[in-house]
Short mmCIF file of C-alpha atoms in Angstrom, two decimals:
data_model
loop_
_atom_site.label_atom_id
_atom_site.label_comp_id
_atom_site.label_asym_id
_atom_site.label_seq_id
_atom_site.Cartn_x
_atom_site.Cartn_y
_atom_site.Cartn_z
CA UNK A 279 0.00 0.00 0.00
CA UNK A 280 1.56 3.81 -1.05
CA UNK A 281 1.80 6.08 1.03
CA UNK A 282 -0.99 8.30 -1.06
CA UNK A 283 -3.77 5.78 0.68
CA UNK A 284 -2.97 6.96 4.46
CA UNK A 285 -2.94 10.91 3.51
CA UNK A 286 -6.23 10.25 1.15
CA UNK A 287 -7.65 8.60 4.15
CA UNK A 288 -6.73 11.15 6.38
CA UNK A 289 -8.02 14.02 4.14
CA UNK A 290 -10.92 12.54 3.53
CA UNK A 291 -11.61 12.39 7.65
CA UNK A 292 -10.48 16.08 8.44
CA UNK A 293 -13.30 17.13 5.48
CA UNK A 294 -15.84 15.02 7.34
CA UNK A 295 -15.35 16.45 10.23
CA UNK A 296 -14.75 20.01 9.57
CA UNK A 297 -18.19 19.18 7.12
CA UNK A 298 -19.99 18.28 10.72
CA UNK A 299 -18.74 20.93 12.65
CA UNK A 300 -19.63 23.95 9.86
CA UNK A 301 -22.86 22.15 10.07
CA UNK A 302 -23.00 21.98 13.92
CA UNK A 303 -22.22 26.26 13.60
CA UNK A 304 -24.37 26.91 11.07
CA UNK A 305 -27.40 25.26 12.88
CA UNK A 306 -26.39 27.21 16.10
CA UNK A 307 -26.37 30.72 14.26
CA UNK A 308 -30.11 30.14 13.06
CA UNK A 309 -30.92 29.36 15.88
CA UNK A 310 -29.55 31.76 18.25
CA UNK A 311 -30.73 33.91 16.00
CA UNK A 312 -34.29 33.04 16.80
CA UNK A 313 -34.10 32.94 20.15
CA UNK A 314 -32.76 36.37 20.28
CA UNK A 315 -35.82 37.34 18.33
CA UNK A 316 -37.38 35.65 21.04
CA UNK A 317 -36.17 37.08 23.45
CA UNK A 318 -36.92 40.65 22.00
CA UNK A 319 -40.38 39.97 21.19
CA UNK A 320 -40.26 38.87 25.33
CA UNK A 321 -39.19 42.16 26.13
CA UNK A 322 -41.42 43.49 23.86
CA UNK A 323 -44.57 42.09 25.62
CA UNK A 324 -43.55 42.96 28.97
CA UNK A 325 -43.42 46.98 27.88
CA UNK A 326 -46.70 46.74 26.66
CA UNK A 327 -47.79 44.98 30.06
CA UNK A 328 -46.26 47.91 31.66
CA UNK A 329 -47.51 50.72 29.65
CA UNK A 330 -50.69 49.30 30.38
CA UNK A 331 -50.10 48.78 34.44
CA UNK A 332 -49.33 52.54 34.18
CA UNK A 333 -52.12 53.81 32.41
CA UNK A 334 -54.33 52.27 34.74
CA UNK A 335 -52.42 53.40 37.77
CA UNK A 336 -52.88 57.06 36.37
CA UNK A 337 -56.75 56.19 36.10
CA UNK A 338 -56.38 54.69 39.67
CA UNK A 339 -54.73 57.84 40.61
CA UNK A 340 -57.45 60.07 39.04
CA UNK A 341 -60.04 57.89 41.30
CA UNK A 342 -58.37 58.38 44.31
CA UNK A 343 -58.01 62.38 43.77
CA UNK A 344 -61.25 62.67 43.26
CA UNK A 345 -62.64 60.70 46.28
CA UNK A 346 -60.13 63.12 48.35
CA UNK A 347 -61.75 66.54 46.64
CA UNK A 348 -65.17 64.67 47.28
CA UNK A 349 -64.74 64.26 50.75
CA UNK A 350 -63.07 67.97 51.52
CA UNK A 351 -66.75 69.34 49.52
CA UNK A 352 -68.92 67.63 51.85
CA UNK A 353 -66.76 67.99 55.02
CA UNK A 354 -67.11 71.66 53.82
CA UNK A 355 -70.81 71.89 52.79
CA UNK A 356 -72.10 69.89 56.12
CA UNK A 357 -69.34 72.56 58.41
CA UNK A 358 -71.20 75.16 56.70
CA UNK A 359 -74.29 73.88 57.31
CA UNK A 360 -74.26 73.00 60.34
CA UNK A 361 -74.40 69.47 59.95
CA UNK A 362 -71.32 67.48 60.13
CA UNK A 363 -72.17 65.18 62.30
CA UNK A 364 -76.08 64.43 61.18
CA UNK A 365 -76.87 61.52 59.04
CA UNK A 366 -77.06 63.28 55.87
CA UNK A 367 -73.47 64.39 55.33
CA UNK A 368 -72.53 60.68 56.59
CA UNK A 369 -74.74 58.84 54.64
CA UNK A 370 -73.19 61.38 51.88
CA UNK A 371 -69.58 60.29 52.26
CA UNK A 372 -70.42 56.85 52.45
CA UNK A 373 -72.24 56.65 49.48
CA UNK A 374 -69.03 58.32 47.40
CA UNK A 375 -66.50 55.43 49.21
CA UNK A 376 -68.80 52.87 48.02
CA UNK A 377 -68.68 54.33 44.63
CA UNK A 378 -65.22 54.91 44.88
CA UNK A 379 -64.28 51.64 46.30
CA UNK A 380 -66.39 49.95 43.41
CA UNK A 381 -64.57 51.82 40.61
CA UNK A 382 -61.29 50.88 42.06
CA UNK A 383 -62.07 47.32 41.55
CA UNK A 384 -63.12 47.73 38.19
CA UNK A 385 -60.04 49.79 37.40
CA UNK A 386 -57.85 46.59 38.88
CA UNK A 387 -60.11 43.91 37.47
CA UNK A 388 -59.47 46.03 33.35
CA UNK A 389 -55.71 46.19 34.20
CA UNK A 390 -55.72 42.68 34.70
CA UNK A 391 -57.67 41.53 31.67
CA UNK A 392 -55.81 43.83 30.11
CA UNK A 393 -51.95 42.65 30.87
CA UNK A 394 -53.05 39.30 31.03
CA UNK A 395 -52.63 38.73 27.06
CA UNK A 396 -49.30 40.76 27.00
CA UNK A 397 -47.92 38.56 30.10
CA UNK A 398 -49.07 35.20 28.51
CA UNK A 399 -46.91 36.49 25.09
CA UNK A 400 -44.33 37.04 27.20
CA UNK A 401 -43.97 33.78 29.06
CA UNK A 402 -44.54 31.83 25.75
CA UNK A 403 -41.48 33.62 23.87
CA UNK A 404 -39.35 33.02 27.39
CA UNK A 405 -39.95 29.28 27.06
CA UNK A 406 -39.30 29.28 23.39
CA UNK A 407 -36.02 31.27 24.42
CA UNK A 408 -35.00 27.77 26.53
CA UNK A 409 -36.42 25.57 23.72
CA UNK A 410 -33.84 27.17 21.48
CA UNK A 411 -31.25 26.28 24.28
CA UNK A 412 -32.11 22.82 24.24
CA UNK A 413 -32.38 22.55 20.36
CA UNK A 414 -28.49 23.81 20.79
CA UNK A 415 -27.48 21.61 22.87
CA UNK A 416 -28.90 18.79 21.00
CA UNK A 417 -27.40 20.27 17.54
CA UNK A 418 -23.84 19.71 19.48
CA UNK A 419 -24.38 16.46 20.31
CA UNK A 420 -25.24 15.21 16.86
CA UNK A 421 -22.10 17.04 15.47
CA UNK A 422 -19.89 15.48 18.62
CA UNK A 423 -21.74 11.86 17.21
CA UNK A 424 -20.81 12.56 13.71
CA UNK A 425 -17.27 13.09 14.78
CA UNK A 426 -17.11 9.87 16.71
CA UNK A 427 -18.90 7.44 13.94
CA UNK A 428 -16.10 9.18 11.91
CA UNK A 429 -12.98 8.45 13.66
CA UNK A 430 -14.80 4.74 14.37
CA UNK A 431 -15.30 4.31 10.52
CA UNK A 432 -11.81 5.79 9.45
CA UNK A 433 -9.88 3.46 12.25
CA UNK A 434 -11.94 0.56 10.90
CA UNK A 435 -11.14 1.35 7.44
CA UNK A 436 -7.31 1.70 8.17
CA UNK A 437 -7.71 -1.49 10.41
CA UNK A 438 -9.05 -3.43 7.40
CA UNK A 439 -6.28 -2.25 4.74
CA UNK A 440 -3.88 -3.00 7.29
CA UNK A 441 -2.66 0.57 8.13
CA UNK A 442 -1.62 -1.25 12.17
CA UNK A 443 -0.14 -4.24 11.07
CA UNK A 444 -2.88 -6.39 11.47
CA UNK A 445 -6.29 -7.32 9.21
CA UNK A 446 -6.56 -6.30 5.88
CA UNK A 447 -7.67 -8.29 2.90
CA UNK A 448 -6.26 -9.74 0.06
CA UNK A 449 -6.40 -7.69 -2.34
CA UNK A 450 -5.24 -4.71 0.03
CA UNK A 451 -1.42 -5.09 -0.09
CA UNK A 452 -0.99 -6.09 -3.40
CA UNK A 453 2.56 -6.90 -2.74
CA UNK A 454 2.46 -9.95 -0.57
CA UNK A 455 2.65 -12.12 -3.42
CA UNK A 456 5.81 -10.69 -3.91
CA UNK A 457 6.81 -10.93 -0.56
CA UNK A 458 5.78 -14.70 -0.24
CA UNK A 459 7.89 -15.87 -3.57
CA UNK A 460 10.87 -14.38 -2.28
CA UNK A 461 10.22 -16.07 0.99
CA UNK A 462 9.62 -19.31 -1.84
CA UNK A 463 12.88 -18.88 -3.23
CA UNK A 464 15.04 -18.73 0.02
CA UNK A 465 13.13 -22.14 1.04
CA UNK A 466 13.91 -23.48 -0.93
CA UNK A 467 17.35 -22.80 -1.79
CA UNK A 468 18.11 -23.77 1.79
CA UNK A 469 16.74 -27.21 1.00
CA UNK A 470 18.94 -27.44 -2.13
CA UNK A 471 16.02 -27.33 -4.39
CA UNK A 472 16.75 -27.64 -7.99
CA UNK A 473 16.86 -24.80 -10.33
CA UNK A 474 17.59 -22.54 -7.31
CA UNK A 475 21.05 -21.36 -6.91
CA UNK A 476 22.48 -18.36 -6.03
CA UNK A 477 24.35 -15.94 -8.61
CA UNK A 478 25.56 -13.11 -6.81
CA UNK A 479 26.02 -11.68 -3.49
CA UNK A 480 25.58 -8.19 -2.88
CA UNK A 481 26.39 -6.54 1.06
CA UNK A 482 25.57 -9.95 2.39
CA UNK A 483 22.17 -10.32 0.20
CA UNK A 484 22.53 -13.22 -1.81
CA UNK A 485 20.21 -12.91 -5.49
CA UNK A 486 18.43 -16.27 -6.57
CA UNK A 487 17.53 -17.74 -10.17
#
């Protein structure tokens, strides 16, 4: 076997797995991508959940100034009167607190209804913010199982073209016929075989015929 097999092979390996890890990057760019959309549409939500808090807080504040400039015009009007402490201006101020107290709750119960949609959004693009974390994290594990089943195939591959001395088939090293008939020839010129003798010797390498 040349010696152009090994660096094919080896080649060949290094594309594969610089193949699975542009893959591996490219998948974690999209989607890091959309989970930072995500997470911007999650910020998103939670202004307009705020905006809306504070709208209502400004009606909430509107309430409570006028139950206080309610209050100081019939503490007034019954002091004028004369009649601060009869039932009338009582039964007066109560009757504003009740209406007061009833449009608070109705101002709470609207802010509610009204965040509640924003708040859901928000929650929903949060958990597709960690579903993009997890799709991640799967992405790398597929690329770090590419890399093994390719450094499993290309060690079996060597194995069986006996790159480590051992396996291979028979029609992998194409030069152990070669290899064998020499072996042949030295057999059997140690046995004194006919037809085998040697012819020249060469450093201490003796050449058969």
């Amino acid at each position: 076997m040349g010696a152009a097999m090994p660096i094919l092979m080896g080649i060949q390996t290094i594309g594969k797995l610089a193949g699975a890890n542009a893959d591996y990057h490219r998948t974690k760019e999209m989607l890091k991508a959309q989970q930072q959309a995500a997470e911007q549409n999650a910020k998103i939500e939670g202004i307009k959940a705020s905006q809306v808090a504070e709208n209502f807080a400004a009606k909430q504040k509107q309430a409570d100034d006028q139950m206080r400039l309610v209050r100081g015009q019939i503490a007034a009007a019954a002091g004028a009167s004369g009649l601060a402490n009869t039932g009338s201006a009582t039964d007066a101020l109560t009757a504003t607190e009740e209406a007061y107290l009833e449009d608070s709750k109705n101002i709470l119960r609207n802010q509610r209804n009204a965040t509640w949609g924003y708040m859901v959004n928000q929650a929903n693009y949060l958990n597709e913010s960690k579903n993009y974390d997890a799709m991640i994290a799967q992405a790398k594990r597929q690329r770090n199982m590419s890399y093994f089943n390719t450094l499993i195939g290309a060690a079996s591959q060597a194995y069986d073209m006996g790159m480590f001395g051992k396996g291979g088939s028979k029609t992998s090293n194409n030069d152990d016929w070669y290899k064998q008939g020499f072996a042949d020839m030295k057999n059997r010129y140690a046995n004194n075989t006919p037809g085998y003798k040697p012819i020249a010797t060469t450093s201490g390498f003796k050449t058969y015929f």
